[in-house]
Amino acid sequence: MNKILVANRGEIAMRVMRTAREMGIKTVAVYSEADRNMPFVRYADEAVCIGPAPSSQSYLRADKIIEVAKELGADAIHPGYGFLSENASFSKAVSDAGLIFIGPSAHSIEVMGSKIGAKQAAKKFNVPMVPGTEEPLKDVNQAREIARSIGYPILVKASAGGGGKGMRVVNTDEEFDDQVRAARSEALSSFGNDDVFIEKYVGSPKHIEIQLMGDQHGNYVYLFERECSVQRRHQKLIEEAPSSCLTPDVRKAMGECAIAAARSCNYYGAGTVEFLVDENLNFYFLEMNTRLQVEHCVTEMITGIDLVKEQINVARGEKLSFTQEDLKIHGHAIELRVCAEDPLNNFLPDTGKLEMYQPPKGPGVRVDDGYEEGMDIPIFYDPMISKLIAYAGTRDEAIDRLCRAIDEYYIKGIKTTLQFGKWAVNVEAFRSGNFDTKFIEKYYKPEYLQGEGNEEEEIAALLSAFAWHQASSARQANTKSTSASGSGRSKWKLSRS
Ligand code: MV4
């Protein structure tokens, strides 16, 4: 494998290309017109513009991307995350074009892309499930009987769903028909598929996911867990490894279940199995993500494994370079997604120019970013501009280091989630590990961030007030002396300095 085309942009494109370079593999970037000046375009050995800014005309143009890969003699395509990374047709089209897709087979993507298909596959391998159905609901009366037997509250979920879309909580029998109808209609309009199923509603669960790697020779390892419970509208904001609540036994059991789920679809490559975990550490299979995830970095920090390198090695047919016994947890890593969003305005995306952009440095600080100072944040793509990862020996030290790094992350020109992150990791419930997926709903209020992070403005205001005070004192002294001597030059310019 001599040349990889990275079918992505921003920080993950930089991330993949850095590992490729370390492996002596050439890289090709594909970019949209809006990304012409992005660092990843300059970093690649070759770069080709594949279309206008909108993703549908650029980063989702499967045919164009494969055409460029063949024209430039790339051996493989790495999809990153998002865009085409979990598109089974793209995986197949890449293979059909005689190229290597650095990811799982189209079959694995298809099986795990359907929530019902994933549950059916995982159930055959005895992976714990939330009580519910593993078939699409056909007869609403029969479904209501099942709901009664499970016991309310229950959830109606879209099989083709993701990120909470098409999910409805049903608290009573009376609501059942309407909520099923609503879930079906949202699923049909959002995903073109109205298959829904039901599950017992697990109240206030933690979201804990297991990173796994499988090769094309049947070998599997789990690289422990990541806790991703601090989410907002199903968008993760803070992730950490390991979780603060798992015991070694539960960790091992979850890891083995994740591998079982992978085996159920003959998985190979990097994958993540998501679980719901209740307060008694009972865990339930949620879904399997058939891609490298945004938050893979915290796993890399505690295991010392370069997951992109392992993806490339597996894709070119190599066996995993380590066994389960080789893997140990060292220290603690915590990641904050630095997003161009305004936490004071419902986390709405913010746009603008990075007038100042100086990432933090120092021991145990990793910044995976894709922009530079002076660049405009384009409106066309995900608002995440970087991932700030702090690594230390213990969880408390990692949190303290993250706070220091946040204080030294100088960004001007856009609003970001930096101050939200600092607030969040200092909430007692977070520090103690006693939090779940309702953390933001339970603890966050925008007013907690009022006045945070604008020390410079405060200093400027104080200096201005001090200068005004000085000037007015001088004026008064002048007035006294003028009334005696008659010369009254204004000191106004001083008060405005
Ligand atoms: C659940 C659940 C409680 N009980 N399923 C949200 C999106 C999708 N990943 C599945 N989700 C959930 N499924 C049962 N049976 C609660 C959630 C959920 C959630 C899960 C993980 C992380 C954040 C979440 C936020 C809200 C709801």
mmCIF file of N, CA, C and O in Angstrom, residues 5 27 57 97 127 154 185-186 198 218 222 270 278 305 316 325 333 336 356 467 469 477:
data_model
loop_
_atom_site.group_PDB
_atom_site.id
_atom_site.type_symbol
_atom_site.label_atom_id
_atom_site.label_comp_id
_atom_site.label_asym_id
_atom_site.label_seq_id
_atom_site.Cartn_x
_atom_site.Cartn_y
_atom_site.Cartn_z
ATOM 1 N N LEU A 5 -5.878 7.641 -0.407
ATOM 2 C CA LEU A 5 -6.714 8.837 -0.575
ATOM 3 C C LEU A 5 -7.571 8.961 0.686
ATOM 4 O O LEU A 5 -8.222 7.992 1.095
ATOM 5 N N THR A 27 0.004 10.349 0.486
ATOM 6 C CA THR A 27 -1.401 10.689 0.749
ATOM 7 C C THR A 27 -1.971 11.599 -0.336
ATOM 8 O O THR A 27 -1.261 12.405 -0.940
ATOM 9 N N GLN A 57 -22.096 17.831 -2.887
ATOM 10 C CA GLN A 57 -21.407 18.050 -4.171
ATOM 11 C C GLN A 57 -19.905 17.838 -4.035
ATOM 12 O O GLN A 57 -19.144 18.123 -4.970
ATOM 13 N N ALA A 97 -13.859 -1.321 -7.419
ATOM 14 C CA ALA A 97 -12.945 -0.547 -8.285
ATOM 15 C C ALA A 97 -11.501 -1.051 -8.138
ATOM 16 O O ALA A 97 -10.567 -0.462 -8.685
ATOM 17 N N VAL A 127 -25.309 -11.342 23.391
ATOM 18 C CA VAL A 127 -24.975 -10.002 23.906
ATOM 19 C C VAL A 127 -26.216 -9.477 24.641
ATOM 20 O O VAL A 127 -27.326 -9.542 24.116
ATOM 21 N N ILE A 154 -41.665 2.698 27.894
ATOM 22 C CA ILE A 154 -40.909 2.019 26.854
ATOM 23 C C ILE A 154 -40.479 3.058 25.821
ATOM 24 O O ILE A 154 -40.938 4.201 25.853
ATOM 25 N N SER A 185 -43.622 7.830 11.284
ATOM 26 C CA SER A 185 -43.657 8.907 10.291
ATOM 27 C C SER A 185 -42.324 9.660 10.268
ATOM 28 O O SER A 185 -41.785 9.954 9.204
ATOM 29 N N GLU A 186 -41.738 9.893 11.462
ATOM 30 C CA GLU A 186 -40.432 10.579 11.488
ATOM 31 C C GLU A 186 -39.362 9.704 10.850
ATOM 32 O O GLU A 186 -38.516 10.154 10.096
ATOM 33 N N ILE A 198 -39.571 -1.797 19.752
ATOM 34 C CA ILE A 198 -39.725 -1.213 21.094
ATOM 35 C C ILE A 198 -38.715 -1.801 22.072
ATOM 36 O O ILE A 198 -38.233 -2.926 21.882
ATOM 37 N N GLY A 218 -9.672 -13.453 11.816
ATOM 38 C CA GLY A 218 -10.506 -13.900 12.926
ATOM 39 C C GLY A 218 -10.020 -13.492 14.298
ATOM 40 O O GLY A 218 -10.552 -13.946 15.309
ATOM 41 N N TYR A 222 -10.361 -6.086 22.458
ATOM 42 C CA TYR A 222 -11.056 -4.860 22.837
ATOM 43 C C TYR A 222 -10.042 -3.940 23.514
ATOM 44 O O TYR A 222 -9.191 -4.398 24.281
ATOM 45 N N ALA A 270 -11.427 -1.274 12.723
ATOM 46 C CA ALA A 270 -11.735 -0.611 14.008
ATOM 47 C C ALA A 270 -13.250 -0.474 14.103
ATOM 48 O O ALA A 270 -13.912 -0.080 13.142
ATOM 49 N N ASP A 278 -26.677 0.943 33.432
ATOM 50 C CA ASP A 278 -27.531 1.530 34.480
ATOM 51 C C ASP A 278 -26.757 1.644 35.782
ATOM 52 O O ASP A 278 -25.603 1.211 35.883
ATOM 53 N N ILE A 305 -1.766 2.669 21.575
ATOM 54 C CA ILE A 305 -1.978 2.090 20.234
ATOM 55 C C ILE A 305 -2.399 3.196 19.272
ATOM 56 O O ILE A 305 -3.267 4.000 19.577
ATOM 57 N N ARG A 316 -4.682 -3.970 4.887
ATOM 58 C CA ARG A 316 -3.792 -4.597 3.882
ATOM 59 C C ARG A 316 -3.511 -6.063 4.232
ATOM 60 O O ARG A 316 -2.525 -6.646 3.800
ATOM 61 N N GLU A 325 -3.714 -9.777 25.868
ATOM 62 C CA GLU A 325 -2.844 -9.747 27.065
ATOM 63 C C GLU A 325 -1.828 -8.606 26.976
ATOM 64 O O GLU A 325 -1.338 -8.116 27.983
ATOM 65 N N ALA A 333 -7.381 9.589 30.172
ATOM 66 C CA ALA A 333 -7.443 10.634 29.126
ATOM 67 C C ALA A 333 -8.858 11.182 29.067
ATOM 68 O O ALA A 333 -9.826 10.431 29.212
ATOM 69 N N LEU A 336 -12.228 17.069 25.202
ATOM 70 C CA LEU A 336 -13.280 18.071 24.998
ATOM 71 C C LEU A 336 -13.350 18.369 23.507
ATOM 72 O O LEU A 336 -12.318 18.667 22.879
ATOM 73 N N MET A 356 -7.751 35.002 16.313
ATOM 74 C CA MET A 356 -6.624 34.475 17.082
ATOM 75 C C MET A 356 -6.852 32.972 17.270
ATOM 76 O O MET A 356 -7.955 32.542 17.534
ATOM 77 N N ALA A 467 -7.857 54.742 33.902
ATOM 78 C CA ALA A 467 -7.362 55.906 33.141
ATOM 79 C C ALA A 467 -8.340 57.060 33.281
ATOM 80 O O ALA A 467 -7.961 58.214 33.480
ATOM 81 N N HIS A 469 -10.356 57.629 35.715
ATOM 82 C CA HIS A 469 -10.251 58.162 37.088
ATOM 83 C C HIS A 469 -9.038 59.083 37.197
ATOM 84 O O HIS A 469 -9.101 60.185 37.736
ATOM 85 N N ALA A 477 -7.607 68.695 39.653
ATOM 86 C CA ALA A 477 -6.413 69.435 40.156
ATOM 87 C C ALA A 477 -6.175 70.650 39.276
ATOM 88 O O ALA A 477 -5.935 71.760 39.748
#
